[in-house]
Short mmCIF file of C-alpha atoms in Angstrom, two decimals:
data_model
loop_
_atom_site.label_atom_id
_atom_site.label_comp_id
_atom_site.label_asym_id
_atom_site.label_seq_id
_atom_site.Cartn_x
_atom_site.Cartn_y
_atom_site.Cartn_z
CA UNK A 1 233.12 90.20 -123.51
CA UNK A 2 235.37 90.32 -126.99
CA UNK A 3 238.23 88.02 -126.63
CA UNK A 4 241.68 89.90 -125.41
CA UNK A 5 243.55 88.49 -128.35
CA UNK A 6 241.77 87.36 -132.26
CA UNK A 7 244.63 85.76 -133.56
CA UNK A 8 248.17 85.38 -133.00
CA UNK A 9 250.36 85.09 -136.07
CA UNK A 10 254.43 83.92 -135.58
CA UNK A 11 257.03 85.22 -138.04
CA UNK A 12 260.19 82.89 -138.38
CA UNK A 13 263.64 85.15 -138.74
CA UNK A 14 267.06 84.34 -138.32
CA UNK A 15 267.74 83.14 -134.87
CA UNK A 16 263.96 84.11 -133.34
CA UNK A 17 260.23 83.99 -133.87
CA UNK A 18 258.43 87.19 -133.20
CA UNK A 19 255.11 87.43 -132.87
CA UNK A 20 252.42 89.78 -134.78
CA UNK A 21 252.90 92.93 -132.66
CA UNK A 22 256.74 92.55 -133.34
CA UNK A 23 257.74 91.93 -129.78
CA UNK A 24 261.88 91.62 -129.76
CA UNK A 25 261.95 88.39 -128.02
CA UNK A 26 259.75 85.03 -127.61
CA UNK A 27 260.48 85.49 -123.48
CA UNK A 28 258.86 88.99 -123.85
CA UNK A 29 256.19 88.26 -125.56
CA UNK A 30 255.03 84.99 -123.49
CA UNK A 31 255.41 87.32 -120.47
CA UNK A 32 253.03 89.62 -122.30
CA UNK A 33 250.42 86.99 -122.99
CA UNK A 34 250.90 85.71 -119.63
CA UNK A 35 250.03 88.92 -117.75
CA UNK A 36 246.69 89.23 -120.37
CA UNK A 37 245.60 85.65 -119.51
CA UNK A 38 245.94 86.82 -116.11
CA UNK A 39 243.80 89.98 -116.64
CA UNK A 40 241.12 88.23 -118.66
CA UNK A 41 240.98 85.42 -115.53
CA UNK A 42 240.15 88.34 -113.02
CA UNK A 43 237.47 89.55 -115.01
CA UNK A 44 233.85 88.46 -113.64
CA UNK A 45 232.25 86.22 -115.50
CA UNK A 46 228.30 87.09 -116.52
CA UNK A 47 226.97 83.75 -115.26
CA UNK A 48 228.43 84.31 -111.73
CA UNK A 49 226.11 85.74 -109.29
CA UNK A 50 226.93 87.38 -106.02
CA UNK A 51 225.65 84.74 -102.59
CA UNK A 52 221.96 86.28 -101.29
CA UNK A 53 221.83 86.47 -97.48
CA UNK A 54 217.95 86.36 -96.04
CA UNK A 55 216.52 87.16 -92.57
CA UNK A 56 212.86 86.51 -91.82
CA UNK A 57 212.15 90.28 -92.69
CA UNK A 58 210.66 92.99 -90.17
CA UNK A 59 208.84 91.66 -87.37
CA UNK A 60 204.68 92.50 -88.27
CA UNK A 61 202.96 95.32 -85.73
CA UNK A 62 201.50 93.92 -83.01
CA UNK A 63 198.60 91.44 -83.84
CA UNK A 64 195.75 90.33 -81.70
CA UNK A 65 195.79 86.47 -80.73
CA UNK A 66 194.71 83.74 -82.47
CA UNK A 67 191.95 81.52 -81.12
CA UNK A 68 193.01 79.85 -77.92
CA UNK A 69 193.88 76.35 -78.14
CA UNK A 70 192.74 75.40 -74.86
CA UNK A 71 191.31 77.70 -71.26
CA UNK A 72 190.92 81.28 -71.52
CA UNK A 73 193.44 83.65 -71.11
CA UNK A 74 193.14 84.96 -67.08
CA UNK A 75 194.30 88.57 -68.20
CA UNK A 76 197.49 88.33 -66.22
CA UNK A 77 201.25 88.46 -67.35
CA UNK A 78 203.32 85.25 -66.22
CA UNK A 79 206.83 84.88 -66.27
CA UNK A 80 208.34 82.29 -68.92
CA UNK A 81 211.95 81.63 -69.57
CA UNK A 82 212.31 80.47 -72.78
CA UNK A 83 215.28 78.30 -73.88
CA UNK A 84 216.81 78.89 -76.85
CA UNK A 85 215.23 77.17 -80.37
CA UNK A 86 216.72 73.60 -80.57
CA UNK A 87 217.02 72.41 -84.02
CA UNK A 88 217.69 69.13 -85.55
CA UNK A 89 221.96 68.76 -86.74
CA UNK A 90 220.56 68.86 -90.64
CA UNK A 91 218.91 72.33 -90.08
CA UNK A 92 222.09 74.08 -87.69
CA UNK A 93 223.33 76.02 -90.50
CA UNK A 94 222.47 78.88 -92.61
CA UNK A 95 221.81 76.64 -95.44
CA UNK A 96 218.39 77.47 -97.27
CA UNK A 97 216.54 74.11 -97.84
CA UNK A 98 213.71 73.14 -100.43
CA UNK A 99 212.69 69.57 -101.35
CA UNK A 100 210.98 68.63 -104.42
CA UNK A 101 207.93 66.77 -103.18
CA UNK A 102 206.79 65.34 -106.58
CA UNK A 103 209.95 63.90 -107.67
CA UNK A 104 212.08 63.32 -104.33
CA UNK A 105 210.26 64.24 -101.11
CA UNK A 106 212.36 62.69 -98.91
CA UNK A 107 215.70 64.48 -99.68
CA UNK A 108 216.53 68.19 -98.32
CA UNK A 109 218.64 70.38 -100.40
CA UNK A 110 220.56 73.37 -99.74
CA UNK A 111 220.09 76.26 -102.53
CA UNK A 112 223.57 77.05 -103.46
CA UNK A 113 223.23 80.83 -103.95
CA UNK A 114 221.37 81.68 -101.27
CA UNK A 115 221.40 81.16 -97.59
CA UNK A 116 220.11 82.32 -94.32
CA UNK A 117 221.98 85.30 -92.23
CA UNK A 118 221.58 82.48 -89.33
CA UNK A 119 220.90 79.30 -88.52
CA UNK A 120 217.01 79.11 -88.84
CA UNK A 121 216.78 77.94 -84.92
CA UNK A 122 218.60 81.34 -83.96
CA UNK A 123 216.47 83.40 -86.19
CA UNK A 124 213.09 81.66 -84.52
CA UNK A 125 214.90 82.36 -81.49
CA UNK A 126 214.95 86.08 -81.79
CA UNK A 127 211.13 85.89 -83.22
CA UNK A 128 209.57 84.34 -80.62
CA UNK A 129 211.44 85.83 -77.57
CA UNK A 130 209.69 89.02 -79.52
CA UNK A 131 206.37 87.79 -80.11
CA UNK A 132 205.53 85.99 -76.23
CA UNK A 133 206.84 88.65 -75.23
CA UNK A 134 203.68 90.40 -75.81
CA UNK A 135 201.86 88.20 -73.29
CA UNK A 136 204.30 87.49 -70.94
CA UNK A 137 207.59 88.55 -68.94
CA UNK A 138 210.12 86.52 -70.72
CA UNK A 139 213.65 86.02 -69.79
CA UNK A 140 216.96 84.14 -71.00
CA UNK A 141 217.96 80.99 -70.04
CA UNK A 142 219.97 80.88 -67.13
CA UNK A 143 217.54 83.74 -65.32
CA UNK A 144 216.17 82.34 -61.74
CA UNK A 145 212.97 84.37 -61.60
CA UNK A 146 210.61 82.28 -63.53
CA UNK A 147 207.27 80.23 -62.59
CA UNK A 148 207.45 78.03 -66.74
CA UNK A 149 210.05 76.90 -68.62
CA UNK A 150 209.60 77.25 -72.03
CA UNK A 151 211.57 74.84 -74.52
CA UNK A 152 210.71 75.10 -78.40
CA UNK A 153 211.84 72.33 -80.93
CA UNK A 154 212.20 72.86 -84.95
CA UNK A 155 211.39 69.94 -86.89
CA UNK A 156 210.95 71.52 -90.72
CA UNK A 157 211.79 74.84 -91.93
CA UNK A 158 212.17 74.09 -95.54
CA UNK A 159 210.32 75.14 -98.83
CA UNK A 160 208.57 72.70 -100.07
CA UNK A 161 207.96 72.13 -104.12
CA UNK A 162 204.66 70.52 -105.02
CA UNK A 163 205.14 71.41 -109.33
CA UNK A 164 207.81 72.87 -110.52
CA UNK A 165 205.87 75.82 -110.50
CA UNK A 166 204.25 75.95 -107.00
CA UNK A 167 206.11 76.07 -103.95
CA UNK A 168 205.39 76.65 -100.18
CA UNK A 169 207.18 77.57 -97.17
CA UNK A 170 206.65 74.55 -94.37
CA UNK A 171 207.36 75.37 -90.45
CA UNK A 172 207.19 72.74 -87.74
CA UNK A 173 207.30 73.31 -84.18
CA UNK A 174 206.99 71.84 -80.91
CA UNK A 175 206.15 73.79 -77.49
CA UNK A 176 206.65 71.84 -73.98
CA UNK A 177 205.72 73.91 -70.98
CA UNK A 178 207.20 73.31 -67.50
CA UNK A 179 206.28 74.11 -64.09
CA UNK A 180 208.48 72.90 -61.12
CA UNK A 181 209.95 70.53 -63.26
CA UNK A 182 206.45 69.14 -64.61
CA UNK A 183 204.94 69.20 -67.92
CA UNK A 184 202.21 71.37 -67.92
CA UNK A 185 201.30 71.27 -71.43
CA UNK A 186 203.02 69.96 -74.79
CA UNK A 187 201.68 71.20 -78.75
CA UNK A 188 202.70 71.05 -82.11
CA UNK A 189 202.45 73.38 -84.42
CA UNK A 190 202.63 72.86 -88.16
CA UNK A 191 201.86 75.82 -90.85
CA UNK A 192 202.75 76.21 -94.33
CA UNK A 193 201.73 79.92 -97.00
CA UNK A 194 202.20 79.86 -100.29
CA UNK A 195 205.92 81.05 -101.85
CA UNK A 196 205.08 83.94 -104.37
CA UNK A 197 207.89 82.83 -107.10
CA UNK A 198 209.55 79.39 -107.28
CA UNK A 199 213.22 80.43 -106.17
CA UNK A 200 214.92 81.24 -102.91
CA UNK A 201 213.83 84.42 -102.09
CA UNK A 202 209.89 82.95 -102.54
CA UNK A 203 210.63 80.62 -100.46
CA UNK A 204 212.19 83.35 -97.70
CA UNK A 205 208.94 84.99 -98.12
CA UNK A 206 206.40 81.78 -97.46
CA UNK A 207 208.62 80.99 -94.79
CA UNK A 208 208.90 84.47 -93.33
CA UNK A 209 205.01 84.26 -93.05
CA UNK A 210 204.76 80.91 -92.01
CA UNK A 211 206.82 81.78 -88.89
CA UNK A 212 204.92 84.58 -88.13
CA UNK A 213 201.81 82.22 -88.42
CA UNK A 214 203.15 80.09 -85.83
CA UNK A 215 204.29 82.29 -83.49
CA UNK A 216 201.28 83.42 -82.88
CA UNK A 217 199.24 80.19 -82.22
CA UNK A 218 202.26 79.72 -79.98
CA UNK A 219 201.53 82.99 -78.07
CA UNK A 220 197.59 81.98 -77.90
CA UNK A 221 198.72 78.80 -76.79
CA UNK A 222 201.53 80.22 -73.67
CA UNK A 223 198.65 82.83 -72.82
CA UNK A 224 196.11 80.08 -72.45
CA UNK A 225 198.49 77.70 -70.27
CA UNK A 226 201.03 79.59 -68.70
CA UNK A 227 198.35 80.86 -66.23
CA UNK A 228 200.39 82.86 -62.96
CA UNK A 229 200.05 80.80 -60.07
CA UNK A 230 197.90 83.48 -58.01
CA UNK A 231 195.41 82.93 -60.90
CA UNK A 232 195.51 79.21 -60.86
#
């Protein structure tokens, strides 16, 4: 952008200085230069960039299960409420996290142009209420008909830099499944993919697929133990 003003040149005559452009007064020509400083601060500046807002991206058609962790699926639907994603305090927010695992592993950080639509635990939330619910009946918290309780932990939902050039997106979760207020089963699932560009929205993208990796495990795994009880 050319600067408003090249060069500002003051004349001294009897009584008052007048600027180059001949203004009558001093008071009317501050005022003048005043309301163009003004102008030139509302301008937008080339380096500033707009905030980027990510989801995890349409949900993926249907896909068959993966590999059962444990029994056989019985072929039967059960019916799972399914609390909502907890999250540790560190990942409640729509902050988008990478860590630099060759220089500082142990310290998260936020990218500053770029963040999530929601918190990460209310965007697995709506994904996995989705994808179980292709193998079972599942409610809200709060709804009485149920035979499991389904509660789902985050631990890591960050992009993880191994170079400065190589990056990938890193999702940890934990399943516990009740039954008249006894475990029944209890898994951990942790599954990283590649991030296609070293910036924020690679990183959206490894952890977009990452998720979707999970989820299902997590569906082969509630299909496998979440067995109705006429099948038990």
């Amino acid at each position: 952008m050319k600067p408003l003003i090249t060069s500002l040149r003051l004349y001294r005559l009897p009584g008052r200085v007048l600027c180059g452009l001949r203004w009558p007064t001093l008071a009317t020509g501050l005022s003048c230069l005043l309301v163009l400083g003004l102008s030139a601060c509302a301008l937008p500046s080339a380096q500033e960039r707009p905030m980027a807002t990510y989801d995890l991206g349409v949900p993926p058609p249907t896909a068959p299960l993966a590999t059962p962790l444990t029994a056989p699926s019985t072929g039967a639907r059960p019916t799972i409420v399914m609390t909502d994603v907890q999250a540790p305090s560190w990942l409640d927010s729509q902050h988008i996290y990478y860590r630099l695992a060759f220089a500082d592993p142990l310290q998260p950080k936020p990218y500053a142009q770029a963040t999530w639509v929601m918190s990460p635990a209310q965007l697995l939330t709506q994904r996995a209420r989705l994808r179980l619910a292709q193998v079972a009946n599942v409610l809200s918290a709060g709804d009485t008909a149920q035979e499991f309780l389904l509660k789902l932990e985050l631990d890591d939902f960050s992009q993880v830099f191994d170079t400065q050039d190589s990056s990938r997106g890193v999702v940890q979760l934990r399943a516990s499944l009740i039954s008249s207020g006894r475990f029944v089963a209890q898994h951990s699932f942790a599954l990283a993919q590649p991030a296609p560009s070293a910036n924020a929205a690679g990183g959206v993208r490894a952890l977009g697929a990452a998720t979707d990796a999970v989820l299902n495990e997590l569906a082969a795994w509630v299909d496998s133990n979440a067995r109705p009880r006429a099948a038990r």
